[in-house]
Amino acid sequence: MINIAVFASGRGSNFEAIIKYFKNSKSVNIACLVCDQKNAYAIEIAKKNNIETKIIECLKYKTKLEIVQEQQIVDYLIQNNVDLIVLAGYMRIIKEILLKSFINRIVNIHPSILPSFKGLDAVKQAFDYGVKVTGVTVHLVDEQIDHGKILDQRHVYVDNNETFETLLKKVHKEEQEIYPMVIEKLAEDIQKQKGN
Ligand code: GRF
C-alpha cells in the first residue's frame, strides 16, 4: 500500500476526485491532507471523508513556508509513512527541505499545457492569449515553478463561442480525470521500487 499526502489551499475539487477514485483501492491510501489555509473547503472534504488534516499556516510569507515549517511537515509525513506528495492547488512554492526529503516523490497538476502559461491563473492567461488548444499537465516537482518531468498531459479545445467560465469547467473536468490515473501509475512504480 502506498500512502499519499495531498496538499491543498482551496476548494479541493482535485482532492475530492482523488478521494473518490481511491475509495476502495488496495494500492493507494490517502493518509492525510496538508493545508495552509484554515478556512479552505478542502478541510471540510477531509473531515467528511475521515482524512486527517495538518494545518500549517504561514503568516510571514505568502508564497512559501518558513524553513522550520517545511521541516515540521517533513517530520509529520515521515511519521505517517507518506510515500508520495500530491499537490492539488497548494499555493506555496515547495522549497529545499521538502524537495530533498521527497526526491521525485512530489507531483503537481497545472491547468495548461506546460511549458506554456506557467504561474497563477493559467486558464485565464491561455484564454486571454486566444489559444485554440490548451489543457492540463501533471509533472514532478523540482526547484522551479511549474517545471519538472512531465508525466502526462491532456488537451482541451477552445471552441469559437467559448467563455472563460466554460473553458475553466472543461479544464477542471480533465484535471479530475487525469490526476488520479497518473497518481495510480506513480504509486505502482513506487511499490515496485519498494520491492513488494
Ligand atoms: C487546479 O486548477 C490545479 O490545476 C491548480 O490549482 C487548482 C486547484 O483547484 N494547481 P482545486 O482546489 O483542486 O479545486
PDB file of C-alpha atoms in Angstrom, residues 22-162:
ATOM      1  CA  PHE A  22      -9.141   5.615  -4.497  1.00  0.00           C
ATOM      2  CA  LYS A  23     -12.109   4.925  -2.209  1.00  0.00           C
ATOM      3  CA  ASN A  24     -11.799   1.155  -2.269  1.00  0.00           C
ATOM      4  CA  SER A  25      -8.247   0.990  -3.525  1.00  0.00           C
ATOM      5  CA  LYS A  26      -5.964  -1.735  -2.288  1.00  0.00           C
ATOM      6  CA  SER A  27      -2.883   0.058  -3.554  1.00  0.00           C
ATOM      7  CA  VAL A  28      -3.297   3.733  -2.606  1.00  0.00           C
ATOM      8  CA  ASN A  29      -4.238   5.146   0.775  1.00  0.00           C
ATOM      9  CA  ILE A  30      -4.845   8.875   1.312  1.00  0.00           C
ATOM     10  CA  ALA A  31      -3.003   9.292   4.574  1.00  0.00           C
ATOM     11  CA  CYS A  32      -3.583  12.995   5.158  1.00  0.00           C
ATOM     12  CA  LEU A  33      -4.320  16.465   3.881  1.00  0.00           C
ATOM     13  CA  VAL A  34      -1.758  19.219   4.403  1.00  0.00           C
ATOM     14  CA  CYS A  35      -3.300  22.663   4.187  1.00  0.00           C
ATOM     15  CA  ASP A  36      -2.038  26.201   4.733  1.00  0.00           C
ATOM     16  CA  GLN A  37      -5.445  27.943   4.942  1.00  0.00           C
ATOM     17  CA  LYS A  38      -7.616  27.248   7.946  1.00  0.00           C
ATOM     18  CA  ASN A  39     -10.812  28.143   6.058  1.00  0.00           C
ATOM     19  CA  ALA A  40     -10.110  26.092   2.948  1.00  0.00           C
ATOM     20  CA  TYR A  41     -13.019  23.990   1.734  1.00  0.00           C
ATOM     21  CA  ALA A  42     -10.546  21.117   1.269  1.00  0.00           C
ATOM     22  CA  ILE A  43     -10.548  20.752   5.073  1.00  0.00           C
ATOM     23  CA  GLU A  44     -14.312  20.113   5.028  1.00  0.00           C
ATOM     24  CA  ILE A  45     -13.795  17.459   2.371  1.00  0.00           C
ATOM     25  CA  ALA A  46     -11.127  15.802   4.526  1.00  0.00           C
ATOM     26  CA  LYS A  47     -13.451  15.845   7.558  1.00  0.00           C
ATOM     27  CA  LYS A  48     -16.321  14.299   5.606  1.00  0.00           C
ATOM     28  CA  ASN A  49     -14.023  11.510   4.478  1.00  0.00           C
ATOM     29  CA  ASN A  50     -12.267  10.957   7.819  1.00  0.00           C
ATOM     30  CA  ILE A  51      -8.907  12.052   6.491  1.00  0.00           C
ATOM     31  CA  GLU A  52      -6.523  13.583   8.994  1.00  0.00           C
ATOM     32  CA  THR A  53      -5.612  17.215   8.289  1.00  0.00           C
ATOM     33  CA  LYS A  54      -2.420  19.006   9.203  1.00  0.00           C
ATOM     34  CA  ILE A  55      -2.860  22.768   9.015  1.00  0.00           C
ATOM     35  CA  ILE A  56       0.334  24.756   8.766  1.00  0.00           C
ATOM     36  CA  GLU A  57      -0.360  28.439   8.228  1.00  0.00           C
ATOM     37  CA  CYS A  58       2.430  30.848   7.403  1.00  0.00           C
ATOM     38  CA  LEU A  59       1.849  34.471   8.261  1.00  0.00           C
ATOM     39  CA  LYS A  60       5.393  35.546   7.460  1.00  0.00           C
ATOM     40  CA  TYR A  61       5.362  34.665   3.744  1.00  0.00           C
ATOM     41  CA  LYS A  62       2.605  34.471   1.136  1.00  0.00           C
ATOM     42  CA  THR A  63       4.187  32.145  -1.409  1.00  0.00           C
ATOM     43  CA  LYS A  64       6.354  29.795   0.650  1.00  0.00           C
ATOM     44  CA  LEU A  65       6.685  28.361   4.137  1.00  0.00           C
ATOM     45  CA  GLU A  66       9.328  29.109   6.724  1.00  0.00           C
ATOM     46  CA  ILE A  67      12.141  26.546   6.829  1.00  0.00           C
ATOM     47  CA  VAL A  68      11.032  25.288  10.251  1.00  0.00           C
ATOM     48  CA  GLN A  69       7.521  24.781   8.920  1.00  0.00           C
ATOM     49  CA  GLU A  70       8.745  22.718   5.971  1.00  0.00           C
ATOM     50  CA  GLN A  71      10.703  20.623   8.449  1.00  0.00           C
ATOM     51  CA  GLN A  72       7.590  20.236  10.594  1.00  0.00           C
ATOM     52  CA  ILE A  73       5.708  18.929   7.552  1.00  0.00           C
ATOM     53  CA  VAL A  74       8.519  16.539   6.622  1.00  0.00           C
ATOM     54  CA  ASP A  75       8.543  15.139  10.173  1.00  0.00           C
ATOM     55  CA  TYR A  76       4.778  14.722  10.083  1.00  0.00           C
ATOM     56  CA  LEU A  77       4.878  12.978   6.705  1.00  0.00           C
ATOM     57  CA  ILE A  78       7.624  10.618   7.811  1.00  0.00           C
ATOM     58  CA  GLN A  79       5.684   9.768  10.992  1.00  0.00           C
ATOM     59  CA  ASN A  80       2.735   8.916   8.769  1.00  0.00           C
ATOM     60  CA  ASN A  81       4.820   6.813   6.354  1.00  0.00           C
ATOM     61  CA  VAL A  82       3.947   9.020   3.409  1.00  0.00           C
ATOM     62  CA  ASP A  83       5.481   7.835   0.124  1.00  0.00           C
ATOM     63  CA  LEU A  84       4.161  10.457  -2.273  1.00  0.00           C
ATOM     64  CA  ILE A  85       3.147  14.120  -2.014  1.00  0.00           C
ATOM     65  CA  VAL A  86       0.319  15.185  -4.306  1.00  0.00           C
ATOM     66  CA  LEU A  87      -0.038  18.929  -4.794  1.00  0.00           C
ATOM     67  CA  ALA A  88      -3.625  19.812  -5.617  1.00  0.00           C
ATOM     68  CA  GLY A  89      -3.987  23.572  -5.677  1.00  0.00           C
ATOM     69  CA  TYR A  90      -1.385  24.145  -2.964  1.00  0.00           C
ATOM     70  CA  MET A  91      -0.455  27.792  -3.315  1.00  0.00           C
ATOM     71  CA  ARG A  92       3.032  27.794  -1.805  1.00  0.00           C
ATOM     72  CA  ILE A  93       6.304  27.053  -3.556  1.00  0.00           C
ATOM     73  CA  ILE A  94       7.896  23.821  -2.373  1.00  0.00           C
ATOM     74  CA  LYS A  95      11.403  24.502  -1.137  1.00  0.00           C
ATOM     75  CA  GLU A  96      14.577  22.575  -0.422  1.00  0.00           C
ATOM     76  CA  ILE A  97      13.672  20.739   2.786  1.00  0.00           C
ATOM     77  CA  LEU A  98      10.642  19.065   1.250  1.00  0.00           C
ATOM     78  CA  LEU A  99      12.281  18.599  -2.156  1.00  0.00           C
ATOM     79  CA  LYS A 100      15.331  16.879  -0.637  1.00  0.00           C
ATOM     80  CA  SER A 101      13.244  14.634   1.582  1.00  0.00           C
ATOM     81  CA  PHE A 102      10.906  13.548  -1.217  1.00  0.00           C
ATOM     82  CA  ILE A 103      13.100  13.351  -4.323  1.00  0.00           C
ATOM     83  CA  ASN A 104      10.936  12.512  -7.376  1.00  0.00           C
ATOM     84  CA  ARG A 105       8.083  11.922  -4.957  1.00  0.00           C
ATOM     85  CA  ILE A 106       6.235  15.223  -5.325  1.00  0.00           C
ATOM     86  CA  VAL A 107       3.723  15.604  -8.118  1.00  0.00           C
ATOM     87  CA  ASN A 108       1.696  18.609  -9.263  1.00  0.00           C
ATOM     88  CA  ILE A 109      -1.120  19.380 -11.645  1.00  0.00           C
ATOM     89  CA  HIS A 110      -1.120  22.598 -13.634  1.00  0.00           C
ATOM     90  CA  PRO A 111      -4.029  23.845 -15.754  1.00  0.00           C
ATOM     91  CA  SER A 112      -2.161  24.460 -19.016  1.00  0.00           C
ATOM     92  CA  ILE A 113      -0.005  22.595 -21.487  1.00  0.00           C
ATOM     93  CA  LEU A 114       3.378  23.311 -19.931  1.00  0.00           C
ATOM     94  CA  PRO A 115       5.736  24.955 -20.639  1.00  0.00           C
ATOM     95  CA  SER A 116       3.073  27.450 -21.787  1.00  0.00           C
ATOM     96  CA  PHE A 117       1.270  29.614 -19.256  1.00  0.00           C
ATOM     97  CA  LYS A 118       3.133  28.928 -16.049  1.00  0.00           C
ATOM     98  CA  GLY A 119       2.152  30.567 -12.784  1.00  0.00           C
ATOM     99  CA  LEU A 120      -1.144  31.870 -11.483  1.00  0.00           C
ATOM    100  CA  ASP A 121      -4.420  31.987 -13.420  1.00  0.00           C
ATOM    101  CA  ALA A 122      -3.096  29.778 -16.197  1.00  0.00           C
ATOM    102  CA  VAL A 123      -6.536  29.170 -17.740  1.00  0.00           C
ATOM    103  CA  LYS A 124      -7.179  32.914 -17.870  1.00  0.00           C
ATOM    104  CA  GLN A 125      -3.729  33.503 -19.357  1.00  0.00           C
ATOM    105  CA  ALA A 126      -4.442  30.972 -22.115  1.00  0.00           C
ATOM    106  CA  PHE A 127      -7.964  32.290 -22.737  1.00  0.00           C
ATOM    107  CA  ASP A 128      -6.790  35.914 -22.946  1.00  0.00           C
ATOM    108  CA  TYR A 129      -3.983  34.905 -25.285  1.00  0.00           C
ATOM    109  CA  GLY A 130      -6.569  33.425 -27.617  1.00  0.00           C
ATOM    110  CA  VAL A 131      -5.172  29.930 -27.930  1.00  0.00           C
ATOM    111  CA  LYS A 132      -7.309  27.335 -29.707  1.00  0.00           C
ATOM    112  CA  VAL A 133      -5.958  24.455 -27.647  1.00  0.00           C
ATOM    113  CA  THR A 134      -4.960  24.409 -24.004  1.00  0.00           C
ATOM    114  CA  GLY A 135      -5.089  21.663 -21.392  1.00  0.00           C
ATOM    115  CA  VAL A 136      -3.580  20.221 -18.252  1.00  0.00           C
ATOM    116  CA  THR A 137      -0.186  18.881 -17.243  1.00  0.00           C
ATOM    117  CA  VAL A 138       0.836  16.519 -14.459  1.00  0.00           C
ATOM    118  CA  HIS A 139       4.512  16.799 -13.626  1.00  0.00           C
ATOM    119  CA  LEU A 140       7.095  16.014 -10.988  1.00  0.00           C
ATOM    120  CA  VAL A 141       8.041  18.999  -8.880  1.00  0.00           C
ATOM    121  CA  ASP A 142      11.529  20.477  -8.853  1.00  0.00           C
ATOM    122  CA  GLU A 143      13.001  23.747  -7.601  1.00  0.00           C
ATOM    123  CA  GLN A 144      11.499  25.796 -10.453  1.00  0.00           C
ATOM    124  CA  ILE A 145       7.863  26.827 -10.630  1.00  0.00           C
ATOM    125  CA  ASP A 146       5.570  24.650 -12.783  1.00  0.00           C
ATOM    126  CA  HIS A 147       8.604  22.744 -14.004  1.00  0.00           C
ATOM    127  CA  GLY A 148       9.903  19.192 -13.748  1.00  0.00           C
ATOM    128  CA  LYS A 149       9.495  15.945 -15.657  1.00  0.00           C
ATOM    129  CA  ILE A 150       6.144  15.832 -17.433  1.00  0.00           C
ATOM    130  CA  LEU A 151       4.227  12.675 -16.578  1.00  0.00           C
ATOM    131  CA  ASP A 152       1.119  13.263 -18.658  1.00  0.00           C
ATOM    132  CA  GLN A 153      -0.846  15.940 -20.486  1.00  0.00           C
ATOM    133  CA  ARG A 154      -4.363  16.292 -21.835  1.00  0.00           C
ATOM    134  CA  HIS A 155      -5.509  18.859 -24.317  1.00  0.00           C
ATOM    135  CA  VAL A 156      -8.712  20.877 -24.193  1.00  0.00           C
ATOM    136  CA  TYR A 157     -10.032  22.627 -27.307  1.00  0.00           C
ATOM    137  CA  VAL A 158     -11.203  26.218 -27.075  1.00  0.00           C
ATOM    138  CA  ASP A 159     -14.440  26.481 -29.063  1.00  0.00           C
ATOM    139  CA  ASN A 160     -15.382  29.567 -31.057  1.00  0.00           C
ATOM    140  CA  ASN A 161     -18.100  30.580 -28.614  1.00  0.00           C
ATOM    141  CA  GLU A 162     -16.108  29.642 -25.525  1.00  0.00           C
TER     142      GLU A 162
END
